[in-house]
Amino acid sequence: MENVFGMLEGTDFGNAMKKSNISFATFTCEKCGHAYKAMQVKFKDGTMHHAPCPRCEEKSRKEEEERIVQMEADPAVILRKKLINAQIPTKYLDYRFGNFPMQKGTLEAYQGSQSFLSSKYLDLVLLGPTGLGKTSLAVSIIRHALQKGKTARFVKEASLLDEIKGSFNKRGESSEEIVDRYSRYDVLVIDEVGLAEWSDFDATKMTTLIDNRNSYLRKTVLMGNLTEAGYRAHFNDQCISRLHQDADFYILKGQDLRYSER
């Protein structure tokens, strides 16, 4: 760069720059003592501005690159990326067993969720009103699974079914391939079950998904704002039969913590 400045000095272009209050000068960096040549601009108020020291700029750039490399190697950063890749909503990323909002009516669900990955159960059903911590428990399970090197995915029931049905109008994965992909995550959390009634197609695909996951010995968490009666009304008999063979089942009770925090 300094050679470029030297080449411009004395030329028509260089002289035109000087008339425009732009000139070349040699500066000594106060930080490192390096002498360098740079353009200098004089503003209307008389103040002068020139480019910073290129040696210090290069040093700062390398330090920033090293900082980024170190940060990306940080286990906490790696885990957060995995949580994001698992499609955990941003507001839930910090949920963990350690900050679960415990209540008397949620203690058993908390204990069952903590031991779920190492238990004999393949499925975990968490039901109950909003604000009791079902999502917190499900995300904590995913966090634990990812820390163990497993794959995981968080999805709402309606979004999952829309993705499967959306394959009819798109090139790419077929509905069978989408079901198979969701069948193979080590841990799958299906949120907001029961918000809408299943069609015959929905029931078939969800039953196939749960059947596949159990066959592959994958762990599945289903949660929703349902009563036990609502749960039985939503799932077909075939699906309930599969779940009850391998499921741990909890209905959470207590105070809506979301409402109490307002």
Short mmCIF file of C-alpha atoms in Angstrom, two decimals:
data_model
loop_
_atom_site.label_atom_id
_atom_site.label_comp_id
_atom_site.label_asym_id
_atom_site.label_seq_id
_atom_site.Cartn_x
_atom_site.Cartn_y
_atom_site.Cartn_z
CA MET A 1 0.00 0.00 0.00
CA GLU A 2 2.82 2.41 0.86
CA ASN A 3 4.30 1.81 -2.62
CA VAL A 4 0.97 2.85 -4.13
CA PHE A 5 1.06 6.10 -2.18
CA GLY A 6 4.61 6.74 -3.39
CA MET A 7 3.60 6.18 -6.99
CA LEU A 8 0.74 8.67 -6.72
CA GLU A 9 2.82 11.49 -5.24
CA GLY A 10 3.71 14.11 -7.86
CA THR A 11 1.19 12.78 -10.38
CA ASP A 12 -1.83 14.72 -11.64
CA PHE A 13 -4.05 12.46 -9.61
CA GLY A 14 -1.94 12.92 -6.50
CA ASN A 15 -1.96 16.73 -6.95
CA ALA A 16 -5.72 16.70 -7.42
CA MET A 17 -6.06 14.79 -4.17
CA LYS A 18 -4.08 17.45 -2.31
CA LYS A 19 -6.38 20.18 -3.66
CA SER A 20 -9.31 18.15 -2.29
CA ASN A 21 -7.78 18.26 1.21
CA ILE A 22 -6.44 14.73 0.77
CA SER A 23 -2.71 14.27 1.19
CA PHE A 24 -0.10 11.68 1.99
CA ALA A 25 1.88 11.69 5.23
CA THR A 26 4.06 9.43 7.31
CA PHE A 27 2.73 8.50 10.73
CA THR A 28 4.18 6.70 13.72
CA CYS A 29 1.83 4.35 15.56
CA GLU A 30 1.55 5.22 19.24
CA LYS A 31 0.93 1.57 20.15
CA CYS A 32 3.67 -0.31 18.31
CA GLY A 33 5.99 2.47 17.05
CA HIS A 34 5.62 1.38 13.43
CA ALA A 35 6.12 4.14 10.83
CA TYR A 36 3.70 3.94 7.94
CA LYS A 37 2.49 6.09 5.11
CA ALA A 38 -1.21 6.78 4.71
CA MET A 39 -3.71 9.17 3.19
CA GLN A 40 -4.76 12.04 5.39
CA VAL A 41 -8.04 13.93 5.06
CA LYS A 42 -8.58 17.46 6.35
CA PHE A 43 -12.18 18.25 7.23
CA LYS A 44 -13.83 21.67 7.05
CA ASP A 45 -13.57 22.13 10.81
CA GLY A 46 -9.80 21.73 10.57
CA THR A 47 -9.61 18.26 12.07
CA MET A 48 -7.43 15.66 10.39
CA HIS A 49 -8.10 11.99 9.86
CA HIS A 50 -5.84 9.21 8.65
CA ALA A 51 -5.96 5.46 8.37
CA PRO A 52 -4.94 3.40 11.42
CA CYS A 53 -1.69 1.49 11.65
CA PRO A 54 -1.80 -1.46 9.21
CA ARG A 55 0.43 -3.56 11.48
CA CYS A 56 -1.93 -3.09 14.46
CA GLU A 57 -4.93 -3.70 12.21
CA GLU A 58 -3.47 -7.00 11.05
CA LYS A 59 -2.68 -7.98 14.63
CA SER A 60 -6.26 -7.20 15.70
CA ARG A 61 -7.64 -9.21 12.78
CA LYS A 62 -5.56 -12.27 13.72
CA GLU A 63 -6.53 -11.94 17.39
CA GLU A 64 -10.21 -11.79 16.41
CA GLU A 65 -9.82 -14.88 14.24
CA GLU A 66 -8.15 -16.72 17.13
CA ARG A 67 -10.92 -15.59 19.49
CA ILE A 68 -13.57 -16.92 17.12
CA VAL A 69 -11.76 -20.25 16.77
CA GLN A 70 -11.49 -20.58 20.55
CA MET A 71 -15.13 -19.59 21.01
CA GLU A 72 -16.33 -22.14 18.45
CA ALA A 73 -14.37 -24.83 20.29
CA ASP A 74 -16.09 -23.92 23.58
CA PRO A 75 -18.35 -26.86 24.64
CA ALA A 76 -21.10 -24.44 25.69
CA VAL A 77 -21.09 -22.79 22.25
CA ILE A 78 -21.07 -26.17 20.50
CA LEU A 79 -24.02 -27.35 22.62
CA ARG A 80 -25.98 -24.18 21.90
CA LYS A 81 -25.47 -24.68 18.16
CA LYS A 82 -26.72 -28.25 18.50
CA LEU A 83 -29.80 -27.04 20.38
CA ILE A 84 -30.49 -24.54 17.61
CA ASN A 85 -29.99 -27.24 14.96
CA ALA A 86 -32.47 -29.40 16.88
CA GLN A 87 -34.99 -26.58 16.20
CA ILE A 88 -35.37 -25.58 19.85
CA PRO A 89 -37.14 -22.18 19.86
CA THR A 90 -34.78 -19.41 20.96
CA LYS A 91 -36.74 -18.61 24.14
CA TYR A 92 -36.29 -22.20 25.33
CA LEU A 93 -32.54 -22.57 24.67
CA ASP A 94 -31.53 -22.10 28.32
CA TYR A 95 -34.00 -24.62 29.74
CA ARG A 96 -32.31 -27.36 31.76
CA PHE A 97 -33.13 -29.67 34.64
CA GLY A 98 -31.25 -27.33 36.97
CA ASN A 99 -33.66 -24.43 36.44
CA PHE A 100 -36.91 -26.41 36.19
CA PRO A 101 -39.75 -24.59 38.06
CA MET A 102 -40.56 -27.33 40.56
CA GLN A 103 -44.03 -27.72 42.07
CA LYS A 104 -45.63 -30.51 44.09
CA GLY A 105 -47.73 -31.57 41.11
CA THR A 106 -44.75 -31.72 38.74
CA LEU A 107 -42.20 -33.56 40.91
CA GLU A 108 -42.91 -37.04 39.53
CA ALA A 109 -42.75 -35.79 35.92
CA TYR A 110 -39.44 -34.09 36.72
CA GLN A 111 -37.98 -37.29 38.17
CA GLY A 112 -39.29 -39.39 35.28
CA SER A 113 -37.88 -36.97 32.72
CA GLN A 114 -34.47 -36.93 34.39
CA SER A 115 -34.20 -40.71 34.18
CA PHE A 116 -35.98 -41.11 30.82
CA LEU A 117 -32.92 -41.52 28.58
CA SER A 118 -31.50 -44.28 30.75
CA SER A 119 -34.86 -45.92 31.54
CA LYS A 120 -36.57 -48.90 29.95
CA TYR A 121 -39.21 -46.59 28.48
CA LEU A 122 -39.05 -45.58 24.82
CA ASP A 123 -41.84 -42.99 25.07
CA LEU A 124 -42.60 -40.23 27.55
CA VAL A 125 -46.03 -38.58 27.61
CA LEU A 126 -46.30 -35.21 29.40
CA LEU A 127 -49.80 -33.79 29.64
CA GLY A 128 -51.41 -30.95 31.54
CA PRO A 129 -52.31 -27.25 31.43
CA THR A 130 -49.95 -24.56 30.20
CA GLY A 131 -47.25 -23.05 32.36
CA LEU A 132 -46.29 -26.13 34.37
CA GLY A 133 -42.93 -26.79 32.71
CA LYS A 134 -43.62 -29.51 30.13
CA THR A 135 -41.50 -27.73 27.53
CA SER A 136 -38.75 -27.15 30.07
CA LEU A 137 -38.59 -30.88 30.79
CA ALA A 138 -38.62 -31.82 27.09
CA VAL A 139 -35.83 -29.37 26.20
CA SER A 140 -33.82 -30.57 29.21
CA ILE A 141 -34.08 -34.11 27.85
CA ILE A 142 -32.83 -32.95 24.46
CA ARG A 143 -29.99 -31.03 26.11
CA HIS A 144 -28.96 -34.16 28.02
CA ALA A 145 -29.14 -36.27 24.85
CA LEU A 146 -27.02 -33.84 22.84
CA GLN A 147 -24.40 -33.74 25.60
CA LYS A 148 -24.18 -37.52 25.21
CA GLY A 149 -23.55 -37.18 21.47
CA LYS A 150 -27.04 -38.23 20.37
CA THR A 151 -29.20 -36.64 17.68
CA ALA A 152 -32.40 -34.83 18.59
CA ARG A 153 -35.27 -32.83 17.10
CA PHE A 154 -38.01 -30.62 18.52
CA VAL A 155 -41.17 -30.23 16.43
CA LYS A 156 -44.79 -29.27 16.89
CA GLU A 157 -47.31 -31.90 15.89
CA ALA A 158 -49.06 -29.61 13.39
CA SER A 159 -45.73 -28.61 11.76
CA LEU A 160 -44.69 -32.25 11.46
CA LEU A 161 -47.95 -33.24 9.79
CA ASP A 162 -47.83 -30.16 7.52
CA GLU A 163 -44.31 -31.13 6.44
CA ILE A 164 -45.44 -34.65 5.63
CA LYS A 165 -48.50 -33.48 3.69
CA GLY A 166 -46.54 -30.67 2.02
CA SER A 167 -44.37 -33.26 0.28
CA PHE A 168 -47.24 -33.96 -2.13
CA ASN A 169 -46.73 -30.63 -3.90
CA LYS A 170 -42.93 -30.49 -3.83
CA ARG A 171 -40.01 -32.23 -5.39
CA GLY A 172 -37.71 -33.85 -2.88
CA GLU A 173 -38.55 -36.12 0.01
CA SER A 174 -41.69 -38.22 -0.18
CA SER A 175 -44.00 -38.47 2.82
CA GLU A 176 -42.50 -41.89 3.55
CA GLU A 177 -38.97 -40.45 3.50
CA ILE A 178 -39.97 -37.64 5.87
CA VAL A 179 -41.51 -40.13 8.29
CA ASP A 180 -38.37 -42.24 8.07
CA ARG A 181 -36.13 -39.22 8.78
CA TYR A 182 -38.12 -38.34 11.89
CA SER A 183 -38.08 -42.00 12.86
CA ARG A 184 -34.29 -42.03 13.17
CA TYR A 185 -33.53 -39.16 15.55
CA ASP A 186 -32.25 -40.58 18.82
CA VAL A 187 -34.66 -38.26 20.64
CA LEU A 188 -37.77 -36.69 19.12
CA VAL A 189 -39.96 -34.22 21.03
CA ILE A 190 -43.43 -33.65 19.58
CA ASP A 191 -45.01 -30.58 21.12
CA GLU A 192 -48.62 -29.36 21.15
CA VAL A 193 -50.19 -32.73 20.49
CA GLY A 194 -53.94 -32.61 20.24
CA LEU A 195 -54.45 -29.03 19.04
CA ALA A 196 -56.35 -30.36 16.01
CA GLU A 197 -58.13 -33.61 15.29
CA TRP A 198 -56.28 -36.12 13.16
CA SER A 199 -57.51 -37.08 9.74
CA ASP A 200 -57.22 -40.73 8.75
CA PHE A 201 -54.01 -39.80 6.92
CA ASP A 202 -52.60 -38.06 10.01
CA ALA A 203 -53.42 -41.03 12.21
CA THR A 204 -51.75 -43.45 9.82
CA LYS A 205 -48.56 -41.39 9.53
CA MET A 206 -48.26 -40.72 13.27
CA THR A 207 -48.88 -44.35 14.13
CA THR A 208 -46.24 -45.39 11.59
CA LEU A 209 -43.79 -42.84 13.03
CA ILE A 210 -44.24 -44.02 16.61
CA ASP A 211 -44.14 -47.66 15.55
CA ASN A 212 -40.91 -47.06 13.58
CA ARG A 213 -39.28 -45.21 16.45
CA ASN A 214 -40.10 -47.94 18.91
CA SER A 215 -38.78 -50.54 16.48
CA TYR A 216 -35.52 -48.57 16.21
CA LEU A 217 -35.42 -48.19 20.04
CA ARG A 218 -35.54 -44.40 19.72
CA LYS A 219 -36.80 -42.16 22.53
CA THR A 220 -39.94 -40.07 21.90
CA VAL A 221 -41.49 -37.34 24.04
CA LEU A 222 -45.08 -36.29 23.38
CA MET A 223 -46.54 -33.32 25.22
CA GLY A 224 -49.66 -31.24 25.07
CA ASN A 225 -52.33 -29.38 27.02
CA LEU A 226 -54.59 -32.41 27.19
CA THR A 227 -56.41 -34.24 29.93
CA GLU A 228 -56.13 -38.02 30.02
CA ALA A 229 -59.55 -38.20 28.38
CA GLY A 230 -58.46 -35.72 25.73
CA TYR A 231 -55.36 -37.77 25.10
CA ARG A 232 -57.40 -40.93 24.56
CA ALA A 233 -59.79 -39.07 22.27
CA HIS A 234 -56.96 -37.64 20.16
CA PHE A 235 -54.82 -40.73 19.58
CA ASN A 236 -56.34 -43.71 17.81
CA ASP A 237 -56.50 -47.07 19.58
CA GLN A 238 -53.62 -48.50 17.57
CA CYS A 239 -51.35 -45.58 18.46
CA ILE A 240 -52.32 -45.64 22.15
CA SER A 241 -51.67 -49.38 22.25
CA ARG A 242 -48.14 -48.85 20.91
CA LEU A 243 -47.48 -46.00 23.32
CA HIS A 244 -48.71 -47.85 26.38
CA GLN A 245 -46.43 -50.79 25.68
CA ASP A 246 -43.36 -48.61 26.11
CA ALA A 247 -44.46 -45.27 27.60
CA ASP A 248 -44.00 -43.47 30.90
CA PHE A 249 -47.07 -41.30 31.42
CA TYR A 250 -47.47 -38.11 33.51
CA ILE A 251 -50.22 -35.53 33.99
CA LEU A 252 -48.70 -32.38 35.47
CA LYS A 253 -50.69 -30.32 37.96
CA GLY A 254 -50.10 -27.03 39.71
CA GLN A 255 -50.04 -23.27 39.24
CA ASP A 256 -49.52 -21.70 35.83
CA LEU A 257 -46.09 -20.14 36.36
CA ARG A 258 -46.34 -18.09 33.18
CA TYR A 259 -49.42 -16.34 34.58
CA SER A 260 -47.94 -15.89 38.06
CA GLU A 261 -44.81 -14.19 36.64
CA ARG A 262 -46.79 -11.42 34.91
#
